[in-house]
PDB file of C-alpha atoms in Angstrom:
ATOM      1  CA  MET A   1       0.518 -45.643 -76.423  1.00 46.00           C
ATOM      2  CA  PRO A   2      -0.327 -48.969 -74.554  1.00 47.00           C
ATOM      3  CA  SER A   3      -1.006 -48.173 -70.995  1.00 45.00           C
ATOM      4  CA  SER A   4       1.993 -50.320 -69.530  1.00 45.00           C
ATOM      5  CA  THR A   5       4.679 -48.007 -71.576  1.00 41.00           C
ATOM      6  CA  ILE A   6       2.981 -45.169 -70.193  1.00 40.00           C
ATOM      7  CA  SER A   7       3.103 -46.405 -66.622  1.00 45.00           C
ATOM      8  CA  ALA A   8       6.816 -47.333 -66.834  1.00 42.00           C
ATOM      9  CA  PHE A   9       7.565 -44.113 -68.496  1.00 37.00           C
ATOM     10  CA  ILE A  10       5.722 -42.191 -65.207  1.00 38.00           C
ATOM     11  CA  ALA A  11       7.548 -44.671 -62.979  1.00 41.00           C
ATOM     12  CA  VAL A  12      11.068 -43.449 -64.750  1.00 37.00           C
ATOM     13  CA  LEU A  13      10.103 -39.780 -64.124  1.00 36.00           C
ATOM     14  CA  ALA A  14       9.139 -40.307 -60.758  1.00 40.00           C
ATOM     15  CA  LEU A  15      12.650 -42.287 -60.166  1.00 40.00           C
ATOM     16  CA  LEU A  16      14.807 -39.287 -61.580  1.00 38.00           C
ATOM     17  CA  SER A  17      12.636 -36.755 -59.772  1.00 38.00           C
ATOM     18  CA  SER A  18      13.646 -38.520 -56.401  1.00 39.00           C
ATOM     19  CA  GLU A  19      17.415 -38.940 -57.433  1.00 44.00           C
ATOM     20  CA  GLU A  20      17.717 -35.208 -57.931  1.00 49.00           C
ATOM     21  CA  LYS A  21      15.824 -34.310 -54.658  1.00 41.00           C
ATOM     22  CA  THR A  22      17.981 -35.794 -51.916  1.00 55.00           C
ATOM     23  CA  PRO A  23      17.727 -32.823 -49.736  1.00 62.00           C
ATOM     24  CA  ASP A  24      17.994 -35.165 -46.191  1.00 88.00           C
ATOM     25  CA  CYS A  25      21.698 -36.369 -47.422  1.00 94.00           C
ATOM     26  CA  VAL A  26      24.477 -34.681 -46.148  1.00 97.00           C
ATOM     27  CA  GLY A  27      28.187 -35.968 -46.685  1.00 97.00           C
ATOM     28  CA  LEU A  28      30.837 -36.583 -43.950  1.00 97.00           C
ATOM     29  CA  VAL A  29      34.425 -37.368 -44.979  1.00 96.00           C
ATOM     30  CA  THR A  30      37.078 -37.744 -42.087  1.00 93.00           C
ATOM     31  CA  ALA A  31      40.210 -38.695 -42.396  1.00 85.00           C
ATOM     32  CA  SER A  32      43.016 -40.669 -40.424  1.00 73.00           C
ATOM     33  CA  GLY A  33      45.778 -39.780 -37.723  1.00 59.00           C
ATOM     34  CA  GLY A  34      44.107 -40.417 -34.149  1.00 57.00           C
ATOM     35  CA  SER A  35      41.377 -43.393 -34.212  1.00 78.00           C
ATOM     36  CA  GLN A  36      39.424 -41.326 -30.797  1.00 83.00           C
ATOM     37  CA  PHE A  37      39.404 -38.218 -32.311  1.00 88.00           C
ATOM     38  CA  TRP A  38      37.649 -39.145 -35.767  1.00 91.00           C
ATOM     39  CA  GLN A  39      35.280 -41.418 -33.755  1.00 90.00           C
ATOM     40  CA  GLU A  40      34.009 -38.348 -31.565  1.00 92.00           C
ATOM     41  CA  ILE A  41      33.739 -36.210 -34.945  1.00 94.00           C
ATOM     42  CA  THR A  42      31.194 -38.689 -36.312  1.00 94.00           C
ATOM     43  CA  ALA A  43      29.642 -38.783 -32.772  1.00 93.00           C
ATOM     44  CA  GLY A  44      29.097 -34.951 -33.047  1.00 94.00           C
ATOM     45  CA  ALA A  45      28.098 -35.439 -36.788  1.00 96.00           C
ATOM     46  CA  ARG A  46      25.520 -38.188 -36.034  1.00 95.00           C
ATOM     47  CA  ASP A  47      23.817 -35.888 -33.296  1.00 95.00           C
ATOM     48  CA  ALA A  48      23.621 -33.375 -35.368  1.00 96.00           C
ATOM     49  CA  ALA A  49      22.103 -35.005 -38.683  1.00 96.00           C
ATOM     50  CA  THR A  50      19.621 -36.782 -35.787  1.00 96.00           C
ATOM     51  CA  GLU A  51      18.467 -33.691 -34.563  1.00 96.00           C
ATOM     52  CA  LEU A  52      17.976 -31.883 -37.828  1.00 95.00           C
ATOM     53  CA  GLU A  53      16.162 -35.123 -39.097  1.00 94.00           C
ATOM     54  CA  LEU A  54      19.084 -35.510 -41.729  1.00 95.00           C
ATOM     55  CA  THR A  55      20.363 -38.401 -43.321  1.00 95.00           C
ATOM     56  CA  LEU A  56      24.332 -38.815 -42.947  1.00 97.00           C
ATOM     57  CA  GLU A  57      26.251 -40.413 -45.109  1.00 96.00           C
ATOM     58  CA  ILE A  58      29.751 -41.232 -43.858  1.00 95.00           C
ATOM     59  CA  ARG A  59      33.129 -42.204 -45.925  1.00 93.00           C
ATOM     60  CA  SER A  60      36.485 -42.338 -44.018  1.00 86.00           C
ATOM     61  CA  SER A  61      40.199 -42.464 -45.444  1.00 76.00           C
ATOM     62  CA  SER A  62      42.625 -45.597 -44.176  1.00 71.00           C
ATOM     63  CA  TYR A  63      45.325 -43.241 -44.423  1.00 71.00           C
ATOM     64  CA  GLU A  64      45.869 -39.349 -44.571  1.00 68.00           C
ATOM     65  CA  SER A  65      48.233 -39.460 -47.473  1.00 68.00           C
ATOM     66  CA  ASN A  66      45.725 -41.402 -49.696  1.00 79.00           C
ATOM     67  CA  ILE A  67      44.660 -38.680 -51.834  1.00 86.00           C
ATOM     68  CA  GLU A  68      42.630 -40.390 -54.635  1.00 90.00           C
ATOM     69  CA  GLN A  69      40.352 -42.531 -51.813  1.00 91.00           C
ATOM     70  CA  GLN A  70      39.349 -39.268 -50.537  1.00 92.00           C
ATOM     71  CA  ARG A  71      38.403 -38.351 -54.014  1.00 93.00           C
ATOM     72  CA  GLN A  72      36.518 -40.944 -54.492  1.00 94.00           C
ATOM     73  CA  ALA A  73      34.645 -40.956 -51.126  1.00 94.00           C
ATOM     74  CA  LEU A  74      33.390 -37.418 -52.705  1.00 95.00           C
ATOM     75  CA  LYS A  75      32.313 -39.095 -55.664  1.00 95.00           C
ATOM     76  CA  GLU A  76      30.319 -41.376 -54.249  1.00 94.00           C
ATOM     77  CA  LEU A  77      28.628 -39.011 -51.644  1.00 95.00           C
ATOM     78  CA  GLU A  78      27.792 -36.793 -54.651  1.00 94.00           C
ATOM     79  CA  SER A  79      26.162 -39.988 -56.639  1.00 94.00           C
ATOM     80  CA  LEU A  80      23.662 -40.084 -53.508  1.00 93.00           C
ATOM     81  CA  GLY A  81      22.496 -36.815 -53.908  1.00 93.00           C
ATOM     82  CA  CYS A  82      23.577 -35.294 -50.708  1.00 94.00           C
ATOM     83  CA  ILE A  83      23.169 -31.482 -50.823  1.00 92.00           C
ATOM     84  CA  ALA A  84      26.358 -30.761 -48.886  1.00 96.00           C
ATOM     85  CA  MET A  85      29.678 -32.131 -47.831  1.00 97.00           C
ATOM     86  CA  VAL A  86      31.574 -31.669 -44.701  1.00 98.00           C
ATOM     87  CA  VAL A  87      35.454 -32.851 -45.159  1.00 97.00           C
ATOM     88  CA  ALA A  88      38.655 -33.030 -43.740  1.00 94.00           C
ATOM     89  CA  PRO A  89      40.643 -32.526 -46.575  1.00 93.00           C
ATOM     90  CA  ASN A  90      43.742 -34.333 -46.992  1.00 88.00           C
ATOM     91  CA  THR A  91      45.310 -32.107 -49.961  1.00 88.00           C
ATOM     92  CA  PRO A  92      45.375 -28.643 -50.976  1.00 90.00           C
ATOM     93  CA  LYS A  93      43.906 -30.588 -54.467  1.00 91.00           C
ATOM     94  CA  ARG A  94      40.912 -31.317 -53.008  1.00 93.00           C
ATOM     95  CA  ALA A  95      40.138 -27.354 -53.803  1.00 95.00           C
ATOM     96  CA  GLN A  96      39.472 -28.910 -57.290  1.00 95.00           C
ATOM     97  CA  ASP A  97      36.748 -31.289 -56.357  1.00 95.00           C
ATOM     98  CA  VAL A  98      35.166 -28.640 -54.279  1.00 96.00           C
ATOM     99  CA  ALA A  99      35.056 -26.467 -57.049  1.00 96.00           C
ATOM    100  CA  LYS A 100      33.525 -28.984 -59.324  1.00 96.00           C
ATOM    101  CA  LEU A 101      31.167 -29.370 -56.404  1.00 96.00           C
ATOM    102  CA  LYS A 102      30.099 -25.852 -56.023  1.00 96.00           C
ATOM    103  CA  GLN A 103      29.325 -25.928 -59.688  1.00 96.00           C
ATOM    104  CA  LYS A 104      26.828 -28.648 -59.262  1.00 95.00           C
ATOM    105  CA  GLY A 105      25.046 -26.473 -56.160  1.00 94.00           C
ATOM    106  CA  ILE A 106      26.897 -28.921 -53.695  1.00 95.00           C
ATOM    107  CA  GLU A 107      28.531 -26.679 -50.776  1.00 96.00           C
ATOM    108  CA  THR A 108      31.280 -27.991 -48.470  1.00 97.00           C
ATOM    109  CA  ILE A 109      32.360 -27.322 -45.128  1.00 98.00           C
ATOM    110  CA  PHE A 110      35.883 -27.925 -44.372  1.00 97.00           C
ATOM    111  CA  ILE A 111      36.563 -29.556 -40.434  1.00 97.00           C
ATOM    112  CA  ASP A 112      39.754 -30.042 -38.540  1.00 93.00           C
ATOM    113  CA  ARG A 113      41.773 -28.158 -41.301  1.00 91.00           C
ATOM    114  CA  ASP A 114      41.639 -25.710 -44.131  1.00 93.00           C
ATOM    115  CA  PHE A 115      43.252 -24.959 -47.425  1.00 90.00           C
ATOM    116  CA  ALA A 116      42.387 -22.234 -50.120  1.00 91.00           C
ATOM    117  CA  ALA A 117      39.423 -23.537 -51.860  1.00 95.00           C
ATOM    118  CA  GLU A 118      35.729 -22.744 -52.564  1.00 95.00           C
ATOM    119  CA  ARG A 119      34.487 -23.583 -49.225  1.00 96.00           C
ATOM    120  CA  ALA A 120      31.534 -22.174 -47.529  1.00 96.00           C
ATOM    121  CA  THR A 121      33.446 -22.068 -44.085  1.00 97.00           C
ATOM    122  CA  ALA A 122      35.763 -24.311 -42.201  1.00 97.00           C
ATOM    123  CA  ILE A 123      35.553 -25.254 -38.446  1.00 97.00           C
ATOM    124  CA  LEU A 124      38.625 -26.302 -36.458  1.00 95.00           C
ATOM    125  CA  THR A 125      41.035 -25.550 -33.613  1.00 94.00           C
ATOM    126  CA  ASP A 126      42.753 -22.721 -33.160  1.00 95.00           C
ATOM    127  CA  ASN A 127      45.605 -24.750 -34.280  1.00 95.00           C
ATOM    128  CA  TYR A 128      48.807 -22.008 -34.424  1.00 96.00           C
ATOM    129  CA  ALA A 129      47.369 -20.747 -30.515  1.00 96.00           C
ATOM    130  CA  THR A 130      47.600 -24.552 -29.376  1.00 97.00           C
ATOM    131  CA  GLY A 131      51.159 -24.612 -30.748  1.00 98.00           C
ATOM    132  CA  GLU A 132      52.223 -21.584 -29.108  1.00 98.00           C
ATOM    133  CA  ARG A 133      50.634 -22.836 -25.665  1.00 98.00           C
ATOM    134  CA  ALA A 134      52.269 -25.660 -25.859  1.00 98.00           C
ATOM    135  CA  ALA A 135      56.024 -24.218 -26.466  1.00 98.00           C
ATOM    136  CA  ILE A 136      54.822 -21.591 -23.601  1.00 98.00           C
ATOM    137  CA  ALA A 137      54.098 -24.435 -21.084  1.00 98.00           C
ATOM    138  CA  MET A 138      57.089 -26.122 -21.793  1.00 98.00           C
ATOM    139  CA  ALA A 139      59.736 -23.062 -21.420  1.00 98.00           C
ATOM    140  CA  ASP A 140      57.917 -22.719 -17.839  1.00 97.00           C
ATOM    141  CA  GLU A 141      59.401 -26.466 -17.173  1.00 97.00           C
ATOM    142  CA  LEU A 142      62.383 -25.880 -18.537  1.00 98.00           C
ATOM    143  CA  PRO A 143      65.381 -23.441 -18.358  1.00 97.00           C
ATOM    144  CA  LYS A 144      66.788 -21.330 -21.262  1.00 96.00           C
ATOM    145  CA  GLY A 145      68.838 -23.085 -23.716  1.00 97.00           C
ATOM    146  CA  ALA A 146      67.122 -26.594 -23.337  1.00 97.00           C
ATOM    147  CA  GLN A 147      67.532 -29.017 -26.092  1.00 97.00           C
ATOM    148  CA  ILE A 148      63.572 -29.766 -27.460  1.00 98.00           C
ATOM    149  CA  GLY A 149      62.419 -31.741 -29.988  1.00 97.00           C
ATOM    150  CA  MET A 150      59.015 -31.943 -32.367  1.00 97.00           C
ATOM    151  CA  ILE A 151      57.423 -34.627 -34.235  1.00 95.00           C
ATOM    152  CA  ARG A 152      55.603 -33.728 -37.385  1.00 93.00           C
ATOM    153  CA  LEU A 153      52.580 -35.510 -38.917  1.00 88.00           C
ATOM    154  CA  HIS A 154      52.411 -34.808 -42.916  1.00 84.00           C
ATOM    155  CA  GLN A 155      52.986 -31.715 -44.702  1.00 84.00           C
ATOM    156  CA  SER A 156      49.813 -31.926 -46.528  1.00 80.00           C
ATOM    157  CA  ILE A 157      47.770 -31.673 -43.247  1.00 84.00           C
ATOM    158  CA  ASP A 158      46.910 -28.123 -42.419  1.00 86.00           C
ATOM    159  CA  SER A 159      45.810 -28.275 -39.243  1.00 89.00           C
ATOM    160  CA  THR A 160      48.787 -30.238 -37.520  1.00 91.00           C
ATOM    161  CA  SER A 161      51.449 -28.094 -39.457  1.00 93.00           C
ATOM    162  CA  GLU A 162      50.013 -24.886 -38.010  1.00 95.00           C
ATOM    163  CA  ARG A 163      50.424 -26.260 -34.703  1.00 96.00           C
ATOM    164  CA  GLU A 164      53.968 -27.443 -35.188  1.00 97.00           C
ATOM    165  CA  GLN A 165      54.545 -24.033 -37.102  1.00 97.00           C
ATOM    166  CA  GLY A 166      53.141 -22.239 -33.602  1.00 98.00           C
ATOM    167  CA  PHE A 167      55.589 -24.325 -31.481  1.00 98.00           C
ATOM    168  CA  ILE A 168      58.548 -23.910 -33.319  1.00 98.00           C
ATOM    169  CA  ASP A 169      58.012 -19.725 -33.600  1.00 98.00           C
ATOM    170  CA  ALA A 170      57.128 -19.749 -29.895  1.00 98.00           C
ATOM    171  CA  ALA A 171      60.049 -22.046 -28.511  1.00 98.00           C
ATOM    172  CA  LYS A 172      62.497 -20.325 -30.533  1.00 96.00           C
ATOM    173  CA  MET A 173      61.049 -16.710 -28.777  1.00 97.00           C
ATOM    174  CA  VAL A 174      61.201 -17.819 -25.126  1.00 97.00           C
ATOM    175  CA  GLY A 175      64.861 -19.541 -25.827  1.00 97.00           C
ATOM    176  CA  LEU A 176      64.473 -23.078 -26.234  1.00 98.00           C
ATOM    177  CA  THR A 177      67.041 -24.846 -28.743  1.00 97.00           C
ATOM    178  CA  VAL A 178      65.466 -26.979 -31.260  1.00 97.00           C
ATOM    179  CA  VAL A 179      67.609 -30.014 -31.935  1.00 96.00           C
ATOM    180  CA  PHE A 180      64.869 -32.008 -34.568  1.00 94.00           C
ATOM    181  CA  ASP A 181      62.144 -31.194 -36.137  1.00 93.00           C
ATOM    182  CA  GLU A 182      61.036 -34.576 -38.093  1.00 91.00           C
ATOM    183  CA  TYR A 183      58.288 -36.201 -39.900  1.00 91.00           C
ATOM    184  CA  ILE A 184      57.520 -39.856 -39.067  1.00 83.00           C
ATOM    185  CA  GLU A 185      56.045 -42.281 -40.976  1.00 72.00           C
ATOM    186  CA  THR A 186      52.404 -43.079 -40.573  1.00 63.00           C
ATOM    187  CA  GLY A 187      52.431 -46.844 -40.281  1.00 61.00           C
ATOM    188  CA  GLN A 188      52.230 -47.825 -36.406  1.00 64.00           C
ATOM    189  CA  ASP A 189      55.122 -50.249 -36.753  1.00 67.00           C
ATOM    190  CA  ALA A 190      57.249 -47.930 -38.820  1.00 66.00           C
ATOM    191  CA  SER A 191      56.702 -45.024 -36.964  1.00 78.00           C
ATOM    192  CA  SER A 192      57.637 -46.677 -33.475  1.00 80.00           C
ATOM    193  CA  GLN A 193      60.680 -47.838 -34.813  1.00 84.00           C
ATOM    194  CA  GLN A 194      61.733 -44.749 -36.126  1.00 87.00           C
ATOM    195  CA  MET A 195      60.598 -42.306 -32.900  1.00 88.00           C
ATOM    196  CA  ALA A 196      62.598 -44.872 -30.947  1.00 86.00           C
ATOM    197  CA  GLU A 197      65.783 -44.614 -32.888  1.00 88.00           C
ATOM    198  CA  LEU A 198      65.281 -40.687 -32.754  1.00 90.00           C
ATOM    199  CA  LEU A 199      64.924 -40.235 -28.943  1.00 88.00           C
ATOM    200  CA  ALA A 200      68.135 -42.723 -28.907  1.00 87.00           C
ATOM    201  CA  ARG A 201      70.387 -40.359 -30.750  1.00 90.00           C
ATOM    202  CA  HIS A 202      69.250 -37.258 -28.371  1.00 91.00           C
ATOM    203  CA  PRO A 203      69.807 -38.612 -25.033  1.00 89.00           C
ATOM    204  CA  GLN A 204      70.244 -34.991 -23.520  1.00 91.00           C
ATOM    205  CA  LEU A 205      66.469 -34.337 -24.798  1.00 95.00           C
ATOM    206  CA  ALA A 206      64.615 -32.115 -22.291  1.00 97.00           C
ATOM    207  CA  GLY A 207      61.472 -31.828 -24.048  1.00 97.00           C
ATOM    208  CA  LEU A 208      59.424 -33.212 -27.023  1.00 97.00           C
ATOM    209  CA  PHE A 209      56.116 -31.813 -28.526  1.00 98.00           C
ATOM    210  CA  THR A 210      53.959 -34.254 -30.531  1.00 96.00           C
ATOM    211  CA  PRO A 211      50.952 -32.513 -32.440  1.00 96.00           C
ATOM    212  CA  ASN A 212      47.969 -34.920 -32.321  1.00 93.00           C
ATOM    213  CA  GLU A 213      46.802 -38.324 -31.313  1.00 91.00           C
ATOM    214  CA  SER A 214      48.552 -40.616 -33.602  1.00 89.00           C
ATOM    215  CA  THR A 215      52.050 -38.863 -33.186  1.00 92.00           C
ATOM    216  CA  THR A 216      51.817 -38.673 -29.150  1.00 94.00           C
ATOM    217  CA  THR A 217      50.872 -42.136 -28.788  1.00 92.00           C
ATOM    218  CA  THR A 218      53.765 -43.215 -31.031  1.00 91.00           C
ATOM    219  CA  ALA A 219      56.065 -41.364 -29.103  1.00 92.00           C
ATOM    220  CA  VAL A 220      54.871 -42.897 -25.886  1.00 92.00           C
ATOM    221  CA  LEU A 221      55.194 -46.540 -27.232  1.00 90.00           C
ATOM    222  CA  ALA A 222      58.677 -45.496 -28.078  1.00 89.00           C
ATOM    223  CA  ARG A 223      59.348 -44.182 -24.617  1.00 89.00           C
ATOM    224  CA  GLN A 224      57.900 -47.159 -23.268  1.00 86.00           C
ATOM    225  CA  SER A 225      60.012 -49.544 -25.008  1.00 82.00           C
ATOM    226  CA  LEU A 226      63.522 -47.915 -24.623  1.00 79.00           C
ATOM    227  CA  GLN A 227      65.156 -49.803 -21.829  1.00 68.00           C
ATOM    228  CA  ARG A 228      66.452 -46.759 -20.390  1.00 70.00           C
ATOM    229  CA  GLN A 229      64.315 -43.548 -19.982  1.00 71.00           C
ATOM    230  CA  HIS A 230      65.159 -40.149 -19.104  1.00 77.00           C
ATOM    231  CA  PRO A 231      62.879 -37.434 -17.693  1.00 86.00           C
ATOM    232  CA  MET A 232      61.384 -35.406 -20.443  1.00 93.00           C
ATOM    233  CA  ILE A 233      58.661 -32.570 -20.767  1.00 97.00           C
ATOM    234  CA  HIS A 234      56.585 -34.450 -23.351  1.00 97.00           C
ATOM    235  CA  ILE A 235      53.336 -32.308 -23.901  1.00 98.00           C
ATOM    236  CA  GLY A 236      51.013 -33.907 -26.944  1.00 97.00           C
ATOM    237  CA  VAL A 237      47.580 -33.154 -28.473  1.00 96.00           C
ATOM    238  CA  ASP A 238      44.315 -34.806 -28.145  1.00 94.00           C
ATOM    239  CA  ALA A 239      44.077 -38.044 -25.988  1.00 91.00           C
ATOM    240  CA  ASN A 240      43.180 -41.900 -25.769  1.00 91.00           C
ATOM    241  CA  LYS A 241      43.449 -44.509 -22.647  1.00 91.00           C
ATOM    242  CA  VAL A 242      46.880 -45.041 -23.629  1.00 92.00           C
ATOM    243  CA  LEU A 243      47.818 -41.351 -23.249  1.00 95.00           C
ATOM    244  CA  LEU A 244      45.653 -40.716 -20.677  1.00 94.00           C
ATOM    245  CA  SER A 245      47.427 -43.663 -18.563  1.00 94.00           C
ATOM    246  CA  SER A 246      50.708 -42.452 -19.188  1.00 94.00           C
ATOM    247  CA  LEU A 247      49.318 -39.089 -18.322  1.00 95.00           C
ATOM    248  CA  ALA A 248      48.195 -40.072 -14.802  1.00 95.00           C
ATOM    249  CA  GLN A 249      51.570 -42.314 -14.334  1.00 93.00           C
ATOM    250  CA  ASN A 250      53.781 -38.958 -15.207  1.00 91.00           C
ATOM    251  CA  GLN A 251      55.191 -40.327 -18.234  1.00 91.00           C
ATOM    252  CA  LEU A 252      53.423 -37.641 -20.201  1.00 96.00           C
ATOM    253  CA  HIS A 253      53.590 -34.154 -18.751  1.00 97.00           C
ATOM    254  CA  SER A 254      50.519 -32.611 -20.308  1.00 97.00           C
ATOM    255  CA  LEU A 255      48.057 -32.755 -23.316  1.00 98.00           C
ATOM    256  CA  PHE A 256      45.829 -30.207 -25.425  1.00 97.00           C
ATOM    257  CA  LEU A 257      42.249 -31.688 -25.858  1.00 95.00           C
ATOM    258  CA  GLN A 258      40.766 -30.782 -28.879  1.00 93.00           C
ATOM    259  CA  ARG A 259      37.015 -30.545 -29.048  1.00 92.00           C
ATOM    260  CA  PRO A 260      36.370 -33.152 -32.174  1.00 92.00           C
ATOM    261  CA  TYR A 261      32.363 -33.957 -31.119  1.00 93.00           C
ATOM    262  CA  LEU A 262      31.989 -29.948 -31.145  1.00 94.00           C
ATOM    263  CA  ILE A 263      33.808 -29.923 -34.757  1.00 96.00           C
ATOM    264  CA  GLY A 264      31.383 -32.389 -35.882  1.00 96.00           C
ATOM    265  CA  TYR A 265      28.382 -31.444 -34.722  1.00 96.00           C
ATOM    266  CA  GLN A 266      28.870 -27.617 -35.889  1.00 97.00           C
ATOM    267  CA  GLY A 267      30.364 -29.410 -39.121  1.00 97.00           C
ATOM    268  CA  VAL A 268      26.859 -30.332 -39.820  1.00 97.00           C
ATOM    269  CA  MET A 269      24.708 -27.570 -38.440  1.00 97.00           C
ATOM    270  CA  ALA A 270      26.384 -25.490 -40.950  1.00 97.00           C
ATOM    271  CA  ALA A 271      25.970 -27.736 -43.969  1.00 96.00           C
ATOM    272  CA  ALA A 272      22.356 -27.256 -43.025  1.00 94.00           C
ATOM    273  CA  LYS A 273      22.239 -23.661 -42.793  1.00 95.00           C
ATOM    274  CA  ILE A 274      24.300 -23.182 -45.639  1.00 93.00           C
ATOM    275  CA  ALA A 275      22.064 -25.145 -47.613  1.00 89.00           C
ATOM    276  CA  ASP A 276      19.083 -23.262 -46.617  1.00 89.00           C
ATOM    277  CA  GLY A 277      20.664 -20.431 -47.623  1.00 90.00           C
ATOM    278  CA  HIS A 278      22.152 -18.910 -44.479  1.00 93.00           C
ATOM    279  CA  GLN A 279      25.548 -17.081 -44.277  1.00 92.00           C
ATOM    280  CA  LEU A 280      28.306 -18.114 -41.915  1.00 94.00           C
ATOM    281  CA  PRO A 281      31.763 -16.561 -40.861  1.00 96.00           C
ATOM    282  CA  ASP A 282      34.839 -17.667 -43.197  1.00 96.00           C
ATOM    283  CA  VAL A 283      36.132 -19.557 -40.356  1.00 96.00           C
ATOM    284  CA  ILE A 284      34.876 -20.874 -37.043  1.00 96.00           C
ATOM    285  CA  LEU A 285      37.728 -21.866 -34.088  1.00 94.00           C
ATOM    286  CA  THR A 286      37.452 -23.959 -31.235  1.00 91.00           C
ATOM    287  CA  GLU A 287      39.987 -23.625 -28.124  1.00 89.00           C
ATOM    288  CA  SER A 288      41.237 -26.708 -26.868  1.00 92.00           C
ATOM    289  CA  THR A 289      41.817 -27.454 -23.440  1.00 94.00           C
ATOM    290  CA  TYR A 290      45.233 -27.887 -21.410  1.00 96.00           C
ATOM    291  CA  ILE A 291      45.495 -30.773 -19.263  1.00 96.00           C
ATOM    292  CA  THR A 292      47.712 -31.998 -16.313  1.00 96.00           C
ATOM    293  CA  ALA A 293      48.226 -35.259 -14.300  1.00 94.00           C
ATOM    294  CA  VAL A 294      46.577 -32.920 -11.623  1.00 94.00           C
ATOM    295  CA  ASP A 295      43.633 -31.904 -13.386  1.00 94.00           C
ATOM    296  CA  LEU A 296      43.084 -35.629 -13.927  1.00 93.00           C
ATOM    297  CA  GLU A 297      41.262 -35.197 -10.462  1.00 90.00           C
ATOM    298  CA  GLN A 298      39.531 -31.971 -11.218  1.00 92.00           C
ATOM    299  CA  PRO A 299      35.503 -32.881 -11.567  1.00 91.00           C
ATOM    300  CA  GLU A 300      35.076 -30.884 -14.744  1.00 89.00           C
ATOM    301  CA  ILE A 301      38.038 -32.691 -16.439  1.00 90.00           C
ATOM    302  CA  GLN A 302      36.796 -35.868 -15.443  1.00 88.00           C
ATOM    303  CA  ALA A 303      33.056 -34.909 -16.980  1.00 87.00           C
ATOM    304  CA  LEU A 304      34.842 -33.932 -19.890  1.00 85.00           C
ATOM    305  CA  LEU A 305      36.748 -36.815 -20.285  1.00 88.00           C
ATOM    306  CA  GLN A 306      34.131 -39.200 -19.488  1.00 85.00           C
ATOM    307  CA  GLU A 307      31.973 -37.906 -22.209  1.00 81.00           C
ATOM    308  CA  SER A 308      34.530 -38.187 -25.051  1.00 81.00           C
ATOM    309  CA  ASP A 309      34.999 -41.783 -24.099  1.00 78.00           C
ATOM    310  CA  ASN A 310      31.310 -42.017 -24.168  1.00 80.00           C
ATOM    311  CA  ARG A 311      30.942 -40.575 -27.409  1.00 76.00           C
ATOM    312  CA  ALA A 312      34.117 -42.227 -29.415  1.00 71.00           C
ATOM    313  CA  ARG A 313      32.072 -45.573 -28.124  1.00 73.00           C
ATOM    314  CA  GLN A 314      29.407 -44.771 -29.656  1.00 68.00           C
ATOM    315  CA  SER A 315      30.760 -43.989 -32.398  1.00 61.00           C
ATOM    316  CA  ASP A 316      33.054 -46.640 -32.893  1.00 61.00           C
ATOM    317  CA  ASP A 317      29.267 -49.097 -32.410  1.00 57.00           C
ATOM    318  CA  ALA A 318      28.243 -47.867 -35.341  1.00 55.00           C
ATOM    319  CA  THR A 319      30.087 -49.311 -38.245  1.00 44.00           C
ATOM    320  CA  LEU A 320      32.178 -46.316 -40.689  1.00 45.00           C
ATOM    321  CA  PRO A 321      32.253 -48.147 -44.307  1.00 41.00           C
ATOM    322  CA  PRO A 322      35.619 -47.126 -45.567  1.00 38.00           C
ATOM    323  CA  SER A 323      35.403 -45.412 -48.869  1.00 35.00           C
ATOM    324  CA  ASP A 324      36.964 -47.783 -51.804  1.00 32.00           C
TER     325      ASP A 324
END
């Protein structure tokens, strides 16, 4: 066999070997539904990857409802040879993809939401408890029987669905009257118009719960667009500049702050531990922090919010490649 042919053969073998062994790659697939939240998730994941000297490949979904886009993102990360996936699943059908990955020796860690699947662990906020706490906080400000409403995000998103259920269950238990409980569209213009129309139909509404950053922002902007605003106990989840400004001006009553940076950080750490053969708890829960306008003056809350903003900026500066 000519020496040139032998050299080419050896080069091909070396290439195949390197493609099979990429122990330094972890894939992260985020979702949509609140930009700062996912920026902080990504910042936490990046810091963990840097600490562990791993390569972090990131893909994102443009819409929560785009199920196929997220599937293609997983296939792309698999083709890169990632040893584990950290995923915010946007459908229960993702279990099929997780099972296929597991058959190939690739473990999956769910973050932010959980579905029945062969994932290694799930790292998320204690969502049901957050919804319960929101209802109890609202009941402390309103008389029994007060009319309240709730906005839902999307039926396929487990995290917000649990928050919503926790709120509804606790609201009924403490004697509040739920007069609407509706999903809103995901597009900003359509959702804002839908929200404004919903509020206009319920002029006696005394309280409102919105379960994540995007729904809370939509409700705040919709209320601001109304010519006449009546007092309302609006409790939301997550934070951004618009929401914190509204909280300071008492347009929002309070917010529950999740720990997205910690979720992203722990997600990559868990991926590395699973790849090394360690066993992890089935679910790892993080608590949310409840704040009102008064709390904005507290040094520890100011530090927490500043840190969150810095991390979101850090992540935003690094371009996230959307999956095609």
